[in-house]
Short mmCIF file of C-alpha atoms in Angstrom, two decimals:
data_model
loop_
_atom_site.label_atom_id
_atom_site.label_comp_id
_atom_site.label_asym_id
_atom_site.label_seq_id
_atom_site.Cartn_x
_atom_site.Cartn_y
_atom_site.Cartn_z
CA UNK A 5 13.46 17.47 -36.63
CA UNK A 6 14.24 21.17 -35.88
CA UNK A 7 17.83 22.08 -34.08
CA UNK A 8 17.48 22.75 -30.40
CA UNK A 9 20.40 22.89 -27.83
CA UNK A 10 20.58 19.74 -25.70
CA UNK A 11 22.23 21.53 -23.21
CA UNK A 12 18.88 23.91 -22.55
CA UNK A 13 16.86 21.15 -22.83
CA UNK A 14 18.37 19.40 -19.67
CA UNK A 15 18.75 21.95 -17.67
CA UNK A 16 15.23 22.32 -17.94
CA UNK A 17 14.46 19.31 -16.93
CA UNK A 18 16.20 19.39 -14.20
CA UNK A 19 14.85 22.78 -13.27
CA UNK A 20 11.93 20.33 -13.12
CA UNK A 21 13.37 17.78 -11.19
CA UNK A 22 14.20 20.39 -8.65
CA UNK A 23 11.01 20.83 -8.15
CA UNK A 24 9.18 17.88 -8.01
CA UNK A 25 6.48 17.00 -4.53
CA UNK A 26 5.53 20.83 -4.44
CA UNK A 27 4.12 21.86 -7.33
CA UNK A 28 0.61 19.83 -7.07
CA UNK A 29 -1.94 20.03 -8.12
CA UNK A 30 0.01 21.64 -11.06
CA UNK A 31 2.98 19.95 -12.89
CA UNK A 32 6.60 20.16 -12.45
CA UNK A 33 7.79 21.52 -15.48
CA UNK A 34 11.10 23.46 -16.00
CA UNK A 35 11.80 26.92 -18.42
CA UNK A 36 15.63 28.30 -19.27
CA UNK A 37 16.04 30.81 -21.76
CA UNK A 38 18.63 30.97 -24.18
CA UNK A 39 20.60 33.39 -26.33
CA UNK A 40 23.09 33.70 -28.53
CA UNK A 41 23.96 30.20 -27.73
CA UNK A 42 23.95 30.67 -23.72
CA UNK A 43 21.34 30.06 -21.05
CA UNK A 44 21.09 33.74 -19.16
CA UNK A 45 17.59 32.45 -17.37
CA UNK A 46 16.09 29.71 -15.92
CA UNK A 47 12.82 28.66 -13.89
CA UNK A 48 10.61 26.08 -12.33
CA UNK A 49 7.14 26.20 -11.59
CA UNK A 50 5.96 27.66 -8.21
CA UNK A 51 4.24 26.34 -5.42
CA UNK A 52 0.20 26.77 -6.27
CA UNK A 53 -1.23 29.59 -6.98
CA UNK A 54 2.36 31.41 -8.12
CA UNK A 55 3.97 31.32 -11.37
CA UNK A 56 4.68 28.77 -13.76
CA UNK A 57 8.48 27.61 -14.97
CA UNK A 58 7.92 30.12 -17.48
CA UNK A 59 7.14 33.22 -16.32
CA UNK A 60 9.88 32.63 -13.90
CA UNK A 61 12.02 32.47 -16.22
CA UNK A 62 11.34 35.07 -18.09
CA UNK A 63 10.73 37.72 -15.43
CA UNK A 64 14.52 36.76 -14.15
CA UNK A 65 15.78 37.99 -17.95
CA UNK A 66 13.84 40.65 -18.55
CA UNK A 67 14.41 42.79 -21.38
CA UNK A 68 17.17 40.13 -22.50
CA UNK A 69 14.51 37.96 -23.03
CA UNK A 70 13.21 39.89 -26.54
CA UNK A 71 15.10 38.23 -29.67
CA UNK A 72 15.42 34.42 -27.43
CA UNK A 73 14.24 31.33 -27.68
CA UNK A 74 12.94 29.47 -24.59
CA UNK A 75 12.76 25.51 -23.96
CA UNK A 76 10.26 24.19 -21.39
CA UNK A 77 9.48 20.66 -20.61
CA UNK A 78 5.79 20.60 -21.16
CA UNK A 79 3.90 23.06 -23.95
CA UNK A 80 2.94 26.41 -22.49
CA UNK A 81 -0.24 26.86 -20.75
CA UNK A 82 -3.16 29.32 -23.07
CA UNK A 83 -5.40 29.54 -20.56
CA UNK A 84 -6.14 31.27 -17.78
CA UNK A 85 -6.14 29.10 -14.25
CA UNK A 86 -4.91 30.55 -11.06
CA UNK A 87 -2.21 32.08 -12.56
CA UNK A 88 -2.61 33.99 -16.16
CA UNK A 89 -2.01 32.00 -19.27
CA UNK A 90 1.89 31.52 -19.96
CA UNK A 91 1.30 32.28 -23.66
CA UNK A 92 0.09 35.74 -22.84
CA UNK A 93 4.07 36.18 -20.63
CA UNK A 94 5.77 34.82 -24.04
CA UNK A 95 3.76 37.09 -26.17
CA UNK A 96 5.15 40.70 -24.06
CA UNK A 97 8.95 38.61 -23.56
CA UNK A 98 9.43 39.54 -27.56
CA UNK A 99 10.76 35.48 -27.61
CA UNK A 100 11.92 34.53 -30.73
CA UNK A 101 10.78 30.84 -30.91
CA UNK A 102 9.55 28.10 -27.93
CA UNK A 103 10.86 24.57 -27.95
CA UNK A 104 8.58 22.16 -25.54
CA UNK A 105 9.21 18.82 -24.89
CA UNK A 106 5.40 17.46 -24.32
CA UNK A 107 2.18 18.32 -25.59
CA UNK A 108 0.05 19.36 -22.22
CA UNK A 109 -2.94 17.35 -22.86
CA UNK A 110 -5.90 19.96 -20.77
CA UNK A 111 -8.80 19.97 -22.78
CA UNK A 112 -8.70 24.10 -21.71
CA UNK A 113 -5.62 24.77 -23.84
CA UNK A 114 -7.73 25.29 -27.31
CA UNK A 115 -6.06 25.44 -30.34
CA UNK A 116 -2.64 25.05 -28.92
CA UNK A 117 0.63 26.72 -27.93
CA UNK A 118 1.76 26.81 -31.16
CA UNK A 119 -1.01 27.76 -33.27
CA UNK A 120 -1.14 31.52 -30.27
CA UNK A 121 1.83 32.59 -30.43
CA UNK A 122 1.85 32.09 -34.23
CA UNK A 123 -0.62 34.68 -34.47
CA UNK A 124 2.01 37.28 -32.98
CA UNK A 125 5.09 35.87 -34.93
CA UNK A 126 6.12 33.26 -32.39
CA UNK A 127 7.80 29.76 -33.86
CA UNK A 128 6.29 27.11 -31.45
CA UNK A 129 8.12 23.33 -32.27
CA UNK A 130 7.69 20.06 -30.00
CA UNK A 131 11.01 18.76 -29.80
CA UNK A 132 12.19 15.11 -28.38
CA UNK A 133 14.84 14.75 -26.15
CA UNK A 134 15.52 12.38 -23.10
CA UNK A 135 11.29 10.79 -22.97
CA UNK A 136 12.24 8.84 -20.17
CA UNK A 137 13.29 11.94 -17.49
CA UNK A 138 10.34 14.11 -19.30
CA UNK A 139 8.06 11.29 -18.74
CA UNK A 140 9.40 10.60 -15.03
CA UNK A 141 8.70 14.23 -14.68
CA UNK A 142 5.33 14.65 -15.43
CA UNK A 143 3.53 11.23 -14.82
CA UNK A 144 1.69 12.32 -11.54
CA UNK A 145 0.09 15.18 -13.36
CA UNK A 146 -1.33 12.87 -16.47
CA UNK A 147 -1.94 10.19 -14.59
CA UNK A 148 -4.61 12.73 -11.83
CA UNK A 149 -5.93 14.07 -15.00
CA UNK A 150 -6.50 10.37 -17.23
CA UNK A 151 -6.98 8.28 -14.30
CA UNK A 152 -8.46 10.47 -11.63
CA UNK A 153 -6.41 8.96 -9.28
CA UNK A 154 -2.85 9.77 -8.29
CA UNK A 155 0.22 8.14 -9.56
CA UNK A 156 1.41 5.70 -7.09
CA UNK A 157 5.35 4.75 -5.82
CA UNK A 158 5.29 1.35 -3.48
CA UNK A 159 8.42 1.66 -1.27
CA UNK A 160 10.15 -1.16 1.28
CA UNK A 161 12.81 -3.38 2.02
CA UNK A 162 13.54 -6.42 2.43
CA UNK A 163 15.99 -9.64 2.24
CA UNK A 164 18.40 -11.37 0.07
CA UNK A 165 15.28 -13.89 0.14
CA UNK A 166 12.20 -11.65 -0.05
CA UNK A 167 11.33 -10.83 3.19
CA UNK A 168 10.33 -7.29 5.02
CA UNK A 169 10.99 -8.66 8.91
CA UNK A 170 10.72 -11.40 10.77
CA UNK A 171 8.34 -14.08 12.08
CA UNK A 172 7.89 -11.83 15.18
CA UNK A 173 7.28 -8.68 13.29
CA UNK A 174 10.60 -7.20 13.36
CA UNK A 175 11.48 -4.74 10.58
CA UNK A 176 13.92 -2.21 11.85
CA UNK A 177 16.22 -2.12 10.50
CA UNK A 178 16.42 -4.32 7.18
CA UNK A 179 17.97 -1.86 4.92
CA UNK A 180 20.67 0.56 5.71
CA UNK A 181 22.05 4.28 6.58
CA UNK A 182 21.92 5.39 2.78
CA UNK A 183 18.56 3.07 1.64
CA UNK A 184 17.04 5.03 4.85
CA UNK A 185 17.78 8.39 3.64
CA UNK A 186 17.27 7.93 -0.50
CA UNK A 187 13.84 6.85 1.15
CA UNK A 188 13.87 10.29 2.97
CA UNK A 189 14.71 12.06 -0.07
CA UNK A 190 12.47 10.02 -1.96
CA UNK A 191 9.54 11.91 0.58
CA UNK A 192 10.29 15.45 -0.27
CA UNK A 193 10.10 14.52 -3.58
CA UNK A 194 5.96 13.53 -3.77
CA UNK A 195 3.02 15.14 -2.49
CA UNK A 196 1.75 12.36 0.06
CA UNK A 197 3.06 9.43 1.92
CA UNK A 198 0.28 6.58 2.28
CA UNK A 199 0.66 3.72 4.96
CA UNK A 200 -2.39 1.94 5.99
CA UNK A 201 -3.33 1.26 9.61
CA UNK A 202 -1.73 -2.06 10.37
CA UNK A 203 1.96 -0.46 9.99
CA UNK A 204 0.44 2.28 12.06
CA UNK A 205 -0.22 0.15 15.20
CA UNK A 206 3.27 -1.87 14.95
CA UNK A 207 5.43 1.16 14.01
CA UNK A 208 4.22 3.91 15.07
CA UNK A 209 5.52 5.63 12.20
CA UNK A 210 6.31 9.77 11.71
CA UNK A 211 6.56 8.98 7.57
CA UNK A 212 7.86 12.78 7.71
CA UNK A 213 10.80 13.50 6.10
CA UNK A 214 14.02 14.09 7.98
CA UNK A 215 17.25 15.08 6.20
CA UNK A 216 20.27 16.58 6.76
CA UNK A 217 19.32 19.71 5.59
CA UNK A 218 16.52 21.55 6.39
CA UNK A 219 13.30 20.60 3.91
CA UNK A 220 12.39 23.50 2.14
CA UNK A 221 8.52 23.14 2.08
CA UNK A 222 5.97 21.78 3.48
CA UNK A 223 6.39 17.64 4.47
CA UNK A 224 4.24 15.74 2.42
CA UNK A 225 0.59 14.93 3.59
CA UNK A 226 0.01 11.58 5.74
CA UNK A 227 -2.32 9.71 4.51
CA UNK A 228 -3.85 6.92 6.42
CA UNK A 229 -6.65 4.05 5.57
CA UNK A 230 -7.43 3.03 9.00
CA UNK A 231 -11.08 1.13 8.30
CA UNK A 232 -12.05 0.59 11.60
CA UNK A 233 -10.44 3.45 13.24
CA UNK A 234 -7.67 1.44 15.46
CA UNK A 235 -5.16 3.82 15.23
CA UNK A 236 -4.75 5.35 19.11
CA UNK A 237 -4.72 9.01 18.34
CA UNK A 238 -1.93 9.48 20.01
CA UNK A 239 0.53 7.97 17.84
CA UNK A 240 2.91 10.07 15.66
CA UNK A 241 0.57 10.28 12.35
CA UNK A 242 -2.37 12.48 14.30
CA UNK A 243 0.36 15.30 15.44
CA UNK A 244 -0.26 17.12 12.61
CA UNK A 245 1.95 20.25 13.70
CA UNK A 246 4.79 19.53 10.82
CA UNK A 247 2.68 17.76 8.63
CA UNK A 248 -0.59 17.06 7.51
CA UNK A 249 -2.81 14.19 7.55
CA UNK A 250 -5.46 12.72 5.58
CA UNK A 251 -7.72 9.31 7.30
CA UNK A 252 -9.43 7.08 4.84
CA UNK A 253 -12.14 4.87 7.10
CA UNK A 254 -15.77 3.39 6.60
CA UNK A 255 -18.76 3.59 9.12
CA UNK A 256 -17.16 1.08 11.07
CA UNK A 257 -15.16 3.77 13.08
CA UNK A 258 -16.82 5.31 15.90
CA UNK A 259 -17.63 8.49 16.00
CA UNK A 260 -15.88 9.07 19.05
CA UNK A 261 -12.91 8.13 17.81
CA UNK A 262 -13.12 10.12 13.81
CA UNK A 263 -14.49 13.43 16.50
CA UNK A 264 -11.04 12.85 18.09
CA UNK A 265 -9.49 12.34 15.33
CA UNK A 266 -10.64 15.04 13.94
CA UNK A 267 -10.32 17.61 16.56
CA UNK A 268 -6.20 17.29 16.59
CA UNK A 269 -6.63 18.79 13.15
CA UNK A 270 -6.37 15.75 10.81
CA UNK A 271 -9.09 15.52 7.74
CA UNK A 272 -11.28 12.53 7.57
CA UNK A 273 -12.64 10.61 4.35
CA UNK A 274 -15.35 8.51 5.51
CA UNK A 275 -16.59 6.19 3.47
CA UNK A 276 -20.40 5.34 3.83
CA UNK A 277 -20.06 1.51 3.91
CA UNK A 278 -18.96 -0.47 6.57
CA UNK A 279 -16.64 -3.10 4.64
CA UNK A 280 -12.56 -2.22 3.74
CA UNK A 281 -12.23 1.02 2.33
CA UNK A 282 -12.77 1.52 -1.40
CA UNK A 283 -9.57 1.72 -3.14
CA UNK A 284 -10.43 3.40 -6.43
CA UNK A 285 -12.95 5.85 -4.80
CA UNK A 286 -10.63 6.55 -1.74
CA UNK A 287 -7.68 7.94 -4.33
CA UNK A 288 -10.27 9.62 -6.72
CA UNK A 289 -10.98 11.97 -3.28
CA UNK A 290 -6.88 12.24 -3.00
CA UNK A 291 -6.40 13.43 -6.75
CA UNK A 292 -9.87 15.49 -5.96
CA UNK A 293 -7.65 16.75 -3.25
CA UNK A 294 -4.49 18.16 -6.00
CA UNK A 295 -2.90 14.93 -4.73
CA UNK A 296 -1.06 14.00 -8.19
CA UNK A 297 2.13 11.55 -6.80
CA UNK A 298 1.74 8.67 -3.37
CA UNK A 299 4.48 7.17 -1.61
CA UNK A 300 3.36 4.28 -0.67
CA UNK A 301 5.02 2.51 2.92
CA UNK A 302 2.84 0.20 4.17
CA UNK A 303 2.31 -3.64 5.19
CA UNK A 304 2.30 -6.90 2.36
CA UNK A 305 -1.72 -7.39 2.93
CA UNK A 306 -2.33 -3.50 2.49
CA UNK A 307 0.15 -3.41 -0.82
CA UNK A 308 -1.56 -6.75 -1.93
CA UNK A 309 -4.82 -4.99 -1.55
CA UNK A 310 -2.81 -2.32 -4.62
CA UNK A 311 -1.38 -4.70 -6.67
CA UNK A 312 -4.90 -7.22 -7.11
CA UNK A 313 -6.90 -3.63 -8.18
CA UNK A 314 -3.86 -2.92 -10.09
CA UNK A 315 -3.41 0.72 -8.30
CA UNK A 316 0.71 0.11 -8.12
CA UNK A 317 2.50 1.89 -11.03
CA UNK A 318 6.63 1.94 -9.72
CA UNK A 319 8.54 0.25 -6.71
CA UNK A 320 11.50 1.14 -5.82
CA UNK A 321 12.96 -2.29 -4.07
CA UNK A 322 16.11 -1.94 -1.35
CA UNK A 323 17.20 -5.36 -1.39
CA UNK A 324 19.51 -5.71 2.07
CA UNK A 325 22.25 -8.32 1.74
CA UNK A 326 21.42 -11.20 4.46
CA UNK A 327 18.37 -13.75 5.08
CA UNK A 328 15.80 -13.89 6.88
CA UNK A 329 13.94 -17.50 6.62
CA UNK A 330 11.15 -18.82 8.18
CA UNK A 331 7.77 -19.54 6.14
CA UNK A 332 5.51 -17.33 8.39
CA UNK A 333 8.10 -14.19 7.98
CA UNK A 334 6.08 -11.67 5.59
CA UNK A 335 7.31 -10.38 1.68
CA UNK A 336 6.28 -7.05 0.13
CA UNK A 337 3.00 -8.19 -1.36
CA UNK A 338 0.78 -10.56 -0.08
CA UNK A 339 -3.34 -10.00 -1.61
CA UNK A 340 -4.51 -12.81 -3.92
CA UNK A 341 -1.63 -12.84 -6.52
CA UNK A 342 -2.63 -15.12 -9.27
CA UNK A 343 -2.09 -19.02 -10.81
CA UNK A 344 0.20 -18.30 -13.18
CA UNK A 345 2.31 -16.66 -14.80
CA UNK A 346 0.91 -15.42 -18.60
CA UNK A 347 -0.86 -12.89 -16.76
CA UNK A 348 1.61 -12.01 -14.14
CA UNK A 349 1.93 -7.57 -13.27
CA UNK A 350 5.01 -7.29 -15.25
CA UNK A 351 7.46 -4.40 -14.84
CA UNK A 352 9.90 -2.88 -16.54
CA UNK A 353 13.22 -2.57 -14.45
CA UNK A 354 14.36 1.09 -15.07
CA UNK A 355 17.27 0.88 -12.85
CA UNK A 356 19.82 -1.22 -10.70
CA UNK A 357 22.04 0.77 -8.68
CA UNK A 358 23.90 0.16 -5.14
CA UNK A 359 22.73 1.69 -2.49
CA UNK A 360 25.23 1.50 0.68
CA UNK A 361 25.64 -2.01 1.07
CA UNK A 362 22.31 -2.94 -0.30
CA UNK A 363 20.87 -2.68 -4.24
CA UNK A 364 18.72 -0.04 -5.00
CA UNK A 365 15.97 -1.58 -7.87
CA UNK A 366 13.64 1.23 -9.54
CA UNK A 367 10.62 -0.74 -11.79
CA UNK A 368 8.09 1.00 -13.47
CA UNK A 369 5.24 -1.16 -14.28
CA UNK A 370 3.96 -2.14 -17.83
CA UNK A 371 0.79 0.19 -17.88
CA UNK A 372 2.46 3.34 -16.28
CA UNK A 373 4.91 3.33 -18.98
CA UNK A 374 1.95 3.12 -21.88
CA UNK A 375 0.38 5.45 -20.60
CA UNK A 376 2.76 7.75 -21.13
CA UNK A 377 3.87 6.92 -23.95
CA UNK A 378 0.38 7.40 -25.26
CA UNK A 379 0.75 10.83 -23.57
CA UNK A 380 4.52 11.68 -24.96
CA UNK A 381 2.70 10.60 -29.29
CA UNK A 382 -0.23 13.55 -27.75
CA UNK A 383 -2.66 10.63 -28.28
CA UNK A 384 -4.51 10.66 -24.69
CA UNK A 385 -7.29 12.57 -23.92
CA UNK A 386 -7.05 13.95 -19.98
CA UNK A 387 -10.10 15.68 -17.95
CA UNK A 388 -9.82 19.20 -16.83
CA UNK A 389 -7.36 20.08 -13.97
CA UNK A 390 -9.25 21.14 -10.79
#
């Protein structure tokens, strides 16, 4: 274990977290330059086509980077993508030593940053620091590289007795204002907000970020799964003035409806079969469009289908202090379910906190944690990033 500056690591992670949802298809990465025990520059990955975190921090440091140390949450890239290799900028800057937290498993990395920098007399060491936070920031990027689909976060609000609506379908509002504001903050940190036709028809949601302070980035893309093209084109989802929309449908959707939707500026992914949308294929197509992270805000039927297909990676559940009752009132997840508890979908509760009068539970599925661990240990193979 190399000696390293924990304060610098903390700042690098904070910088990475500050740009979540703005960097796809690239990962959210943070970097800091340290000289004589003091942080002299910070950087975070910019939107696609712009500078990576290392280049931002080195540009801010300028000539003071010579002889300093660089801390970064992900191994610096060694190859030319949309932007030049970060190792080139490190070499030119005169940095003395690079400390990074996670190996970049992109096959284009070649011999890796350490070997590349060593030929120029620059030290490069992998360090372990707050693995859970590091994994959280990089999980969406790695999920797309290794599984060719976005990282899927499910959000729902429910009563103490596990209901997301009354028997007549009324759901506004189960959670309190504090929880609803947290949801807007969550939307601001993802690439896309995903729903299905049942929710679109019943609630006519906007699925945009609406915060007290202006959003200093593009709105997340809205993704609507509507197999048969039932959602009226007058609904909020099809107003693309401030936020883009992608519709996933099948050939059951009429060509008239498809043409009308396209005329609104909506991107249509139409699968060539007459049944329900094939979830894995649809998510794979979202991944090819550079979407790393989806927030799911949908009804129990669609969420149940995702759950049955093992496509939920984490859950944010907001539990309100009230009881709805009635056996026809829906819960958050339907689908086929399971018959015994030996094979249930098991999660690890990462946190349980108060959200106003509600309880906010954040849980991560075992398969997502296992993937993160493999990546932290450098044992997972990735496909090239598009």
